[in-house]
């Protein structure tokens, strides 16, 4: 009888299906948003590289024409 009885935490109910579904949806949304940010970053890097290549090509053509 000296054992302490564990109290049930009603605010953090581990069997609350609605709360579990909401948490799962939030986790999926954060994963999708990370993927979106990663893809946007890749697109921006590709555009910067493309602009740099075109600019270098234009500069080399301009210097060839001037000589």
Short mmCIF file of C-alpha atoms in Angstrom, two decimals:
data_model
loop_
_atom_site.label_atom_id
_atom_site.label_comp_id
_atom_site.label_asym_id
_atom_site.label_seq_id
_atom_site.Cartn_x
_atom_site.Cartn_y
_atom_site.Cartn_z
CA UNK A 1 0.00 0.00 0.00
CA UNK A 2 3.04 2.24 0.15
CA UNK A 3 3.18 2.38 -3.67
CA UNK A 4 2.31 5.71 -5.24
CA UNK A 5 -0.48 5.50 -7.74
CA UNK A 6 0.33 7.15 -11.07
CA UNK A 7 -2.02 9.97 -11.86
CA UNK A 8 -3.51 10.17 -15.31
CA UNK A 9 -2.61 13.33 -17.23
CA UNK A 10 -5.84 14.47 -18.89
CA UNK A 11 -4.15 17.34 -20.75
CA UNK A 12 -1.61 15.08 -22.47
CA UNK A 13 -3.83 12.09 -23.11
CA UNK A 14 -1.75 9.56 -25.08
CA UNK A 15 -4.93 7.93 -26.36
CA UNK A 16 -6.46 11.15 -27.73
CA UNK A 17 -6.92 10.19 -31.39
CA UNK A 18 -7.95 13.67 -32.51
CA UNK A 19 -4.84 15.23 -30.99
CA UNK A 20 -2.64 12.49 -32.45
CA UNK A 21 -4.12 13.10 -35.91
CA UNK A 22 -3.47 16.84 -35.62
CA UNK A 23 0.13 16.25 -34.56
CA UNK A 24 0.65 13.85 -37.47
CA UNK A 25 -0.76 16.40 -39.90
CA UNK A 26 1.54 19.12 -38.51
CA UNK A 27 4.54 16.80 -38.85
CA UNK A 28 3.64 16.05 -42.47
CA UNK A 29 3.15 19.73 -43.23
CA UNK A 30 6.55 20.62 -41.79
CA UNK A 31 8.13 17.90 -43.93
CA UNK A 32 6.42 19.26 -47.03
CA UNK A 33 7.47 22.80 -46.24
CA UNK A 34 11.09 21.67 -45.79
CA UNK A 35 10.94 19.97 -49.16
CA UNK A 36 9.50 23.12 -50.74
CA UNK A 37 12.24 25.30 -49.27
CA UNK A 38 14.90 22.85 -50.46
CA UNK A 39 13.49 22.81 -53.99
CA UNK A 40 13.24 26.62 -54.07
CA UNK A 41 16.86 26.87 -52.90
CA UNK A 42 17.99 24.50 -55.64
CA UNK A 43 16.14 26.54 -58.27
CA UNK A 44 17.72 29.78 -57.02
CA UNK A 45 21.22 28.23 -57.08
CA UNK A 46 20.65 26.91 -60.61
CA UNK A 47 19.50 30.37 -61.78
CA UNK A 48 22.53 32.07 -60.21
CA UNK A 49 24.86 29.60 -61.93
CA UNK A 50 23.06 30.12 -65.26
CA UNK A 51 23.29 33.91 -64.97
CA UNK A 52 26.99 33.66 -64.07
CA UNK A 53 27.71 31.45 -67.10
CA UNK A 54 25.81 33.76 -69.45
CA UNK A 55 27.54 36.84 -67.99
CA UNK A 56 30.98 35.27 -68.40
CA UNK A 57 30.14 34.31 -71.97
CA UNK A 58 28.95 37.81 -72.76
CA UNK A 59 32.07 39.34 -71.22
CA UNK A 60 34.35 37.05 -73.19
CA UNK A 61 32.51 37.85 -76.43
CA UNK A 62 32.74 41.56 -75.67
CA UNK A 63 36.46 41.41 -75.05
CA UNK A 64 36.98 39.43 -78.28
CA UNK A 65 35.08 42.05 -80.28
CA UNK A 66 37.11 44.91 -78.80
CA UNK A 67 40.49 43.55 -79.89
#
